[in-house]
Amino acid sequence: MKMGDINNVVSSKHQVFDVSVNVNESKCFDDDGRLKRTGSVWTASAHIITAVIGSGVLSLAWAVAQLGWVAGPIVMLLFSFVTYYTSALLSDCYRSGDPVSGKRNYTYMDAVQANLGGLQVKICGWIQYLNLFGVAIGYTIASSISMMAIKRSYCFHKHGHKAPCLVPSTPYMIMFGAIEIIFSQIPDFDQIWWLSIVAAVMSFTYSTIGLGLGVAQVAETGKIGGSLTGISIGTVTEMEKIWKTFQALGAIAFAYSYSLILIEIQDTLKSPPSEAKTMKNATLISVAVTTVFYMLCGCFGYAAFGDLAPGNLLTGFGFYNPYWLLDIANIAIVVHLVGAYQVYCQPLFAFIEKIAAEWYPDSKFITKDISVPLPGYKSYKLNLFRVVWRTIFVIITTVISMLLPFFNDIVGILGAFGFWPLTVYFPVEMYIVQKKIPKWSTKWLGLQILSVACLIISIAAAAGSFAGVVSDLKVYKPFKTTY
């Protein structure tokens, strides 16, 4: 599957099929002439859970600490509702026209092109792919933090709790980058379903451990930390309170963001039933499951640590006992992020490779696949351009991660930057066009109010996160970060 291959779609629309085609052969292909899609509600749910329950869950206790017991849970519920609602709108845009037999839109950008067109397509593309690029950076930072935590845990266990055990982040970012270079050679999105399932299992593993440790700490102390309004002024300045509150909104938005790859996931689904119906069911299951996890992890983490809730929930439990359980959780995070990195980056890989093939159709370096036999498996199609460009991409994201290893701030910026345009604005505008909703009608006004409200939240979250980066840079020394 080459996502976003518009040329193939156009040509297939004008193909005249021989009515005498073999019936068995026709069962191998979908209505667009591509190999039969095999995805189900469960594989789609696995992709979504892999994308949603990511490193963002670790910062939710910190986010609730900034907002307090009243606003924290309410904001998480509001984000979950908005995410589900706009994702349902977006799933209706997979096919143009008839929801069962209309022309397929293989990527998010294809859907924007079909419904909105013009300048909005270019704006969408820049926002989507910059966001995917940023997610790769965020995941590299998060994985290095977990690998460093494992190293520190071993150090404390071996040398005692008073040992300094400072661990540099750079070697672990390089290690994660090397792993991603290998996995990035998987050609297409539909070939990483198994990686998504493994990653989804890992996400449940570390989320459950974080939740369990939070519950255990509350049970042990018999106290529920925190306050109704979160960190009080005095502990932080009035301005810091405002910025951190805004940053918390970005962290929660990041934890729910996956709309930018929804269409790509939907393009893996078989039909009947219609892809939109299956996707809505998968979205409902996934958002419901992740919201329960988020509420439990965020709230029990805040209850355990109160206003001192850390940016990474698992690091707040120390490196002592049960150190082996924390090690398992951090290993699960690393494994999950290996898969999540691919779920997010595969659409970007496919887009760049499609553009390169269109610009240089006669270049063997770009278009030629070399068949490499694998014992016991079908041959692997090696493409030299794919190897070179994807390797360069991973190296760039790794180097940037070394330069800006600020997990909470990066998460907030990504959440703010991608939430309104990709999760709210484009799905709303495309749905209005798709369903021909009259301007100034009650439904049109409701959708516009939702969009404007989310825009204000995104601007506030971006401001808070950028303020955090500026503050961190005042004391930061590149390539010398230790924990």
Coordinates of C-alpha atoms in Angstrom, one line a residue, residues 178-468:
A178 CA 19.9 3.0 15.6
I179 CA 16.9 0.7 16.4
E180 CA 14.5 3.0 14.4
I181 CA 16.8 3.0 11.4
I182 CA 16.3 -0.7 11.2
F183 CA 12.5 -0.7 11.7
S184 CA 12.1 2.3 9.3
Q185 CA 13.0 -0.1 6.4
I186 CA 9.6 -1.7 6.8
P187 CA 8.2 -0.6 3.4
D188 CA 4.5 0.2 4.2
F189 CA 2.1 1.1 6.9
D190 CA 0.0 -2.1 6.5
Q191 CA 3.0 -4.2 7.1
I192 CA 3.5 -3.0 10.7
W193 CA 0.3 -4.3 12.2
W194 CA 2.2 -6.8 14.3
L195 CA 4.4 -4.0 15.6
S196 CA 1.3 -2.0 16.6
I197 CA -0.1 -4.9 18.5
V198 CA 3.1 -5.5 20.4
A199 CA 3.3 -1.7 21.1
A200 CA -0.3 -1.6 22.3
V201 CA 0.4 -4.5 24.7
M202 CA 3.5 -2.6 26.0
S203 CA 1.5 0.6 26.5
F204 CA -1.0 -1.2 28.7
T205 CA 1.8 -2.8 30.6
Y206 CA 3.6 0.4 31.7
S207 CA 0.3 2.3 32.1
T208 CA -1.0 -0.4 34.4
I209 CA 2.3 -0.5 36.4
G210 CA 2.2 3.3 36.8
L211 CA -1.5 3.1 37.9
G212 CA -0.8 0.2 40.3
L213 CA 2.2 2.0 41.9
G214 CA 0.0 5.1 42.3
V215 CA -2.8 3.1 43.9
A216 CA -0.3 1.3 46.2
Q217 CA 1.3 4.6 47.3
V218 CA -2.1 6.1 48.2
A219 CA -3.1 3.0 50.0
E220 CA 0.3 2.9 51.9
T221 CA 0.2 6.5 53.1
G222 CA -3.6 6.7 53.5
K223 CA -3.5 10.3 52.1
I224 CA -4.8 11.8 48.9
G225 CA -2.5 14.5 47.7
G226 CA -3.3 17.6 45.8
S227 CA -5.8 20.4 46.0
L228 CA -8.9 21.6 44.1
T229 CA -7.0 24.2 42.2
G230 CA -3.6 22.5 41.7
I231 CA -0.2 24.0 42.6
S232 CA -0.8 27.2 44.6
I233 CA 0.6 30.6 44.0
G234 CA 3.5 30.9 46.5
T235 CA 4.9 27.5 45.6
V236 CA 5.2 29.1 42.1
T237 CA 4.9 32.7 41.0
E238 CA 1.6 33.9 39.6
M239 CA 3.1 34.0 36.1
E240 CA 4.6 30.5 36.4
K241 CA 1.1 29.3 37.5
I242 CA -0.4 30.7 34.3
W243 CA 2.3 29.3 32.0
K244 CA 2.2 25.9 33.6
T245 CA -1.6 25.7 33.4
F246 CA -1.4 26.5 29.7
Q247 CA 1.4 23.9 29.3
A248 CA -0.7 21.3 31.0
L249 CA -3.4 21.9 28.3
G250 CA -0.8 21.1 25.6
A251 CA 0.3 18.0 27.4
I252 CA -3.3 16.6 27.6
A253 CA -3.9 17.6 23.9
F254 CA -0.7 15.7 23.0
A255 CA -1.9 12.6 24.9
Y256 CA -5.0 12.4 22.8
S257 CA -3.6 13.3 19.4
Y258 CA -3.8 10.7 16.6
S259 CA -6.2 12.4 14.0
L260 CA -3.2 13.1 11.8
I261 CA -2.9 9.4 11.0
L262 CA -6.6 8.4 11.2
I263 CA -7.2 8.3 7.4
E264 CA -4.0 6.2 6.9
I265 CA -5.3 3.8 9.5
Q266 CA -8.8 3.7 7.9
D267 CA -7.2 2.9 4.6
T268 CA -6.1 -0.5 6.0
L269 CA -9.7 -1.6 6.7
K270 CA -11.7 -4.2 4.8
S271 CA -15.3 -3.7 3.7
P272 CA -18.1 -4.4 4.1
P273 CA -19.2 -2.9 6.5
S274 CA -18.2 0.5 5.3
E275 CA -14.8 1.7 6.4
A276 CA -16.4 4.7 8.2
K277 CA -18.6 2.5 10.3
T278 CA -15.7 0.3 11.3
M279 CA -13.5 3.3 12.0
K280 CA -16.1 4.9 14.2
N281 CA -16.4 1.7 16.2
A282 CA -12.6 1.4 16.6
T283 CA -12.4 5.1 17.6
L284 CA -15.1 4.6 20.3
I285 CA -13.4 1.6 21.7
S286 CA -9.9 3.1 21.6
V287 CA -10.9 6.6 23.0
A288 CA -13.0 5.0 25.8
V289 CA -10.2 2.6 26.8
T290 CA -7.5 5.3 26.7
T291 CA -9.7 7.8 28.6
V292 CA -10.2 5.3 31.5
F293 CA -6.5 4.7 31.6
Y294 CA -5.7 8.4 31.4
M295 CA -8.2 9.3 34.2
L296 CA -6.8 6.6 36.4
C297 CA -3.1 7.3 35.7
G298 CA -3.5 11.1 35.9
C299 CA -5.7 11.1 39.0
F300 CA -3.9 8.4 41.0
G301 CA -0.5 9.9 40.1
Y302 CA -1.7 13.2 41.4
A303 CA -3.2 11.6 44.5
A304 CA 0.2 9.8 45.2
F305 CA 2.5 12.9 44.7
G306 CA 0.2 15.9 45.1
D307 CA 1.7 19.1 43.9
L308 CA 5.1 17.4 43.5
A309 CA 3.8 15.1 40.7
P310 CA 6.8 14.6 38.3
G311 CA 6.8 15.3 34.5
N312 CA 7.4 11.5 34.0
L313 CA 5.1 9.6 36.4
L314 CA 7.4 6.5 36.7
T315 CA 10.4 8.5 37.7
G316 CA 8.5 9.8 40.7
F317 CA 8.4 6.4 42.4
G318 CA 12.2 6.6 42.7
F319 CA 14.7 3.9 41.7
Y320 CA 14.6 1.7 44.8
N321 CA 11.8 -0.7 45.5
P322 CA 10.2 -2.4 43.7
Y323 CA 13.1 -1.5 41.3
W324 CA 12.4 -4.6 39.1
L325 CA 8.8 -3.5 38.5
L326 CA 9.9 0.0 37.4
D327 CA 12.5 -1.6 35.1
I328 CA 9.8 -3.7 33.5
A329 CA 7.6 -0.5 33.0
N330 CA 10.5 1.4 31.5
I331 CA 11.4 -1.5 29.2
A332 CA 7.7 -1.6 28.1
I333 CA 7.9 2.2 27.4
V334 CA 10.9 1.8 25.1
V335 CA 9.4 -1.2 23.2
H336 CA 6.1 0.8 22.8
L337 CA 7.9 3.9 21.5
V338 CA 9.8 1.8 19.0
G339 CA 6.5 0.8 17.5
A340 CA 4.7 4.2 18.0
Y341 CA 7.6 6.0 16.2
Q342 CA 6.9 3.8 13.1
V343 CA 3.1 4.3 13.3
Y344 CA 3.5 8.0 13.2
C345 CA 6.4 8.2 10.7
Q346 CA 5.3 5.7 8.1
P347 CA 2.8 8.3 6.5
L348 CA 5.6 10.8 6.3
F349 CA 7.9 8.3 4.8
A350 CA 5.3 7.3 2.2
F351 CA 4.6 11.0 1.3
I352 CA 8.2 11.9 0.6
E353 CA 8.8 8.7 -1.4
K354 CA 5.6 9.4 -3.5
I355 CA 6.8 12.9 -4.2
A356 CA 10.3 11.7 -5.1
A357 CA 8.9 9.1 -7.5
E358 CA 6.7 11.8 -9.2
W359 CA 9.6 14.2 -9.6
Y360 CA 12.1 11.7 -10.8
P361 CA 10.1 8.8 -12.4
D362 CA 13.1 7.6 -14.5
S363 CA 15.6 7.4 -11.5
K364 CA 16.4 3.8 -10.8
F365 CA 17.9 5.0 -7.4
I366 CA 14.4 6.1 -6.4
T367 CA 12.1 3.7 -8.2
K368 CA 14.0 0.4 -8.5
D369 CA 13.4 -2.3 -5.9
I370 CA 16.0 -4.9 -5.4
S371 CA 14.7 -8.4 -4.4
V372 CA 16.6 -9.7 -1.4
P373 CA 15.8 -13.4 -0.6
L374 CA 15.0 -14.2 3.1
P375 CA 15.2 -17.8 4.1
G376 CA 11.8 -19.0 5.2
Y377 CA 10.1 -15.7 4.1
K378 CA 9.1 -14.0 0.9
S379 CA 11.8 -11.8 -0.6
Y380 CA 12.4 -8.3 0.9
K381 CA 12.2 -5.5 -1.7
L382 CA 15.1 -3.3 -0.9
N383 CA 14.9 0.3 -2.2
L384 CA 18.1 2.3 -2.1
F385 CA 16.3 5.7 -1.8
R386 CA 14.2 4.4 1.0
V387 CA 17.3 3.2 2.9
V388 CA 19.2 6.4 2.5
W389 CA 16.4 8.9 3.1
R390 CA 14.8 7.2 6.0
T391 CA 18.2 6.7 7.7
I392 CA 18.9 10.5 7.3
F393 CA 15.5 11.3 8.7
V394 CA 16.1 9.2 11.9
I395 CA 19.6 10.7 12.3
I396 CA 18.2 14.3 12.1
T397 CA 15.4 13.6 14.7
T398 CA 18.0 12.0 17.0
V399 CA 20.4 14.9 16.8
I400 CA 17.6 17.4 17.5
S401 CA 16.5 15.3 20.4
M402 CA 20.0 15.6 21.8
L403 CA 19.9 19.4 21.4
L404 CA 16.4 19.9 23.0
P405 CA 15.8 17.1 25.6
F406 CA 12.9 18.8 27.3
F407 CA 10.2 16.2 27.5
N408 CA 7.3 18.2 29.1
D409 CA 7.9 21.3 27.0
I410 CA 8.2 19.4 23.7
V411 CA 5.1 17.4 24.5
G412 CA 3.2 20.6 25.2
I413 CA 4.4 22.3 22.0
L414 CA 3.4 19.3 19.8
G415 CA 0.0 19.0 21.5
A416 CA -0.7 22.7 21.0
F417 CA 0.7 22.8 17.4
G418 CA -1.3 19.8 16.1
F419 CA -4.5 19.7 18.2
W420 CA -6.6 22.6 16.7
P421 CA -5.7 22.3 13.0
L422 CA -5.5 18.5 12.6
T423 CA -7.9 17.3 15.3
V424 CA -10.6 20.0 15.0
Y425 CA -10.4 22.6 12.2
F426 CA -9.8 20.4 9.1
P427 CA -12.2 17.6 10.2
V428 CA -14.9 20.1 10.9
E429 CA -14.5 22.0 7.7
M430 CA -14.3 18.8 5.6
Y431 CA -17.4 17.5 7.3
I432 CA -19.3 20.7 6.5
V433 CA -18.4 20.4 2.8
Q434 CA -19.0 16.7 2.7
K435 CA -22.5 16.8 4.3
K436 CA -23.3 20.2 2.6
I437 CA -24.3 21.8 6.0
P438 CA -25.9 25.2 5.4
K439 CA -24.0 28.2 6.6
W440 CA -25.4 29.8 9.8
S441 CA -27.5 26.7 10.5
T442 CA -27.6 25.5 14.1
K443 CA -25.2 22.6 13.4
W444 CA -22.8 24.9 11.4
L445 CA -22.7 27.4 14.3
G446 CA -22.1 24.6 16.8
L447 CA -19.2 23.2 14.8
Q448 CA -17.7 26.7 14.4
I449 CA -18.0 27.5 18.1
L450 CA -16.2 24.2 18.9
S451 CA -13.5 25.0 16.4
V452 CA -12.9 28.6 17.8
A453 CA -12.9 27.3 21.5
C454 CA -10.2 24.7 20.6
L455 CA -8.2 27.3 18.7
I456 CA -8.0 29.5 21.9
I457 CA -6.9 26.4 23.9
S458 CA -4.2 25.6 21.4
I459 CA -2.8 29.2 21.4
A460 CA -2.7 29.2 25.2
A461 CA -1.0 25.8 25.4
A462 CA 1.6 26.8 22.8
A463 CA 2.4 30.0 24.8
G464 CA 2.9 28.1 28.0
S465 CA 5.1 25.4 26.4
F466 CA 7.3 27.9 24.6
A467 CA 7.7 29.8 27.9
G468 CA 8.9 26.5 29.4

